[in-house]
Amino acid sequence: MNKTLIIVAHPNMQDSVINKRWIKELALYPEKFTIHDLYSTYPDEQINVEQEQALIESHDNLVLQFPIYWFNCTPLLKKWLDEVFTYGWAYGSKGKKLMGKKIALAVSLGSKKEEYQEPFTLTNLLRPFEATINYVNGHYQGAFTLYGAHTEPDKVSITQQIIEQNAKDYVQFLSDL
């Protein structure tokens, strides 16, 4: 059985609705998924590169889970990518540790889908991640998404029923990797 490492990078997990619910659902399947929360593991943002690389190597698949912040990933995830995907490990003539590894994204977005229009579609916003995955010779598996994650009373655009179904769909998406 394949085991998937989920790198979770949400800087405000206690107030999250979507990412917290996704984690709760994934935790029901510890034999399939390892949940690795960067913000709780590295509150000082001092990343243990060797430990992170070993964790990735011990899993078949890799998923980067994060909310879209200002049309990008969260700051700690960007730092993690910069420090962990190193020359000689992830890329370069001897950097083959991610070669052939299935890598996907799981992103939550505060706004409704309709607000992401050309040229700022989600597909376009995620192109740098796809390029990175291709550059390290991983196999990009696409992105699992949920729009409308804002929870302020005047911005709620999804119901609890949608969130619950989406969490189950997330497990299925990951199981199909």
PDB file of C-alpha atoms in Angstrom, residues 2-5 56 59-64 97-105 133 137-142 173-177:
ATOM      1  CA  ASN A   2       1.223   3.480  -0.873  1.00  0.00           C
ATOM      2  CA  LYS A   3       1.648   5.941   1.945  1.00  0.00           C
ATOM      3  CA  THR A   4       1.206   9.651   1.336  1.00  0.00           C
ATOM      4  CA  LEU A   5       2.952  12.469   3.175  1.00  0.00           C
ATOM      5  CA  ILE A  56       9.765  12.646   2.074  1.00  0.00           C
ATOM      6  CA  HIS A  59       6.750   8.041   1.603  1.00  0.00           C
ATOM      7  CA  ASP A  60       5.513   7.099  -1.844  1.00  0.00           C
ATOM      8  CA  ASN A  61       3.507  10.263  -2.537  1.00  0.00           C
ATOM      9  CA  LEU A  62       3.738  13.897  -1.481  1.00  0.00           C
ATOM     10  CA  VAL A  63       0.939  16.458  -1.099  1.00  0.00           C
ATOM     11  CA  LEU A  64       1.367  20.146  -0.323  1.00  0.00           C
ATOM     12  CA  LYS A  97      15.098  11.805  -4.768  1.00  0.00           C
ATOM     13  CA  LEU A  98      11.803  13.155  -6.129  1.00  0.00           C
ATOM     14  CA  MET A  99      12.085  11.496  -9.525  1.00  0.00           C
ATOM     15  CA  GLY A 100       8.890   9.615 -10.302  1.00  0.00           C
ATOM     16  CA  LYS A 101       7.240  10.569  -7.007  1.00  0.00           C
ATOM     17  CA  LYS A 102       3.554  11.484  -7.328  1.00  0.00           C
ATOM     18  CA  ILE A 103       3.115  15.028  -6.021  1.00  0.00           C
ATOM     19  CA  ALA A 104      -0.203  16.846  -5.676  1.00  0.00           C
ATOM     20  CA  LEU A 105      -1.561  20.041  -4.182  1.00  0.00           C
ATOM     21  CA  ILE A 133       7.349  19.468  -9.585  1.00  0.00           C
ATOM     22  CA  ASN A 137      11.077  15.087 -12.207  1.00  0.00           C
ATOM     23  CA  GLY A 138       8.089  14.394 -10.005  1.00  0.00           C
ATOM     24  CA  HIS A 139       4.699  13.460 -11.454  1.00  0.00           C
ATOM     25  CA  TYR A 140       2.280  16.342 -10.941  1.00  0.00           C
ATOM     26  CA  GLN A 141      -1.130  14.983  -9.946  1.00  0.00           C
ATOM     27  CA  GLY A 142      -3.084  18.233 -10.052  1.00  0.00           C
ATOM     28  CA  PHE A 173      -8.504  12.134  -4.291  1.00  0.00           C
ATOM     29  CA  LEU A 174      -5.488  11.119  -2.220  1.00  0.00           C
ATOM     30  CA  SER A 175      -6.375   7.432  -2.298  1.00  0.00           C
ATOM     31  CA  ASP A 176      -6.416   7.585  -6.103  1.00  0.00           C
ATOM     32  CA  LEU A 177      -2.852   8.912  -6.351  1.00  0.00           C
TER      33      LEU A 177
END
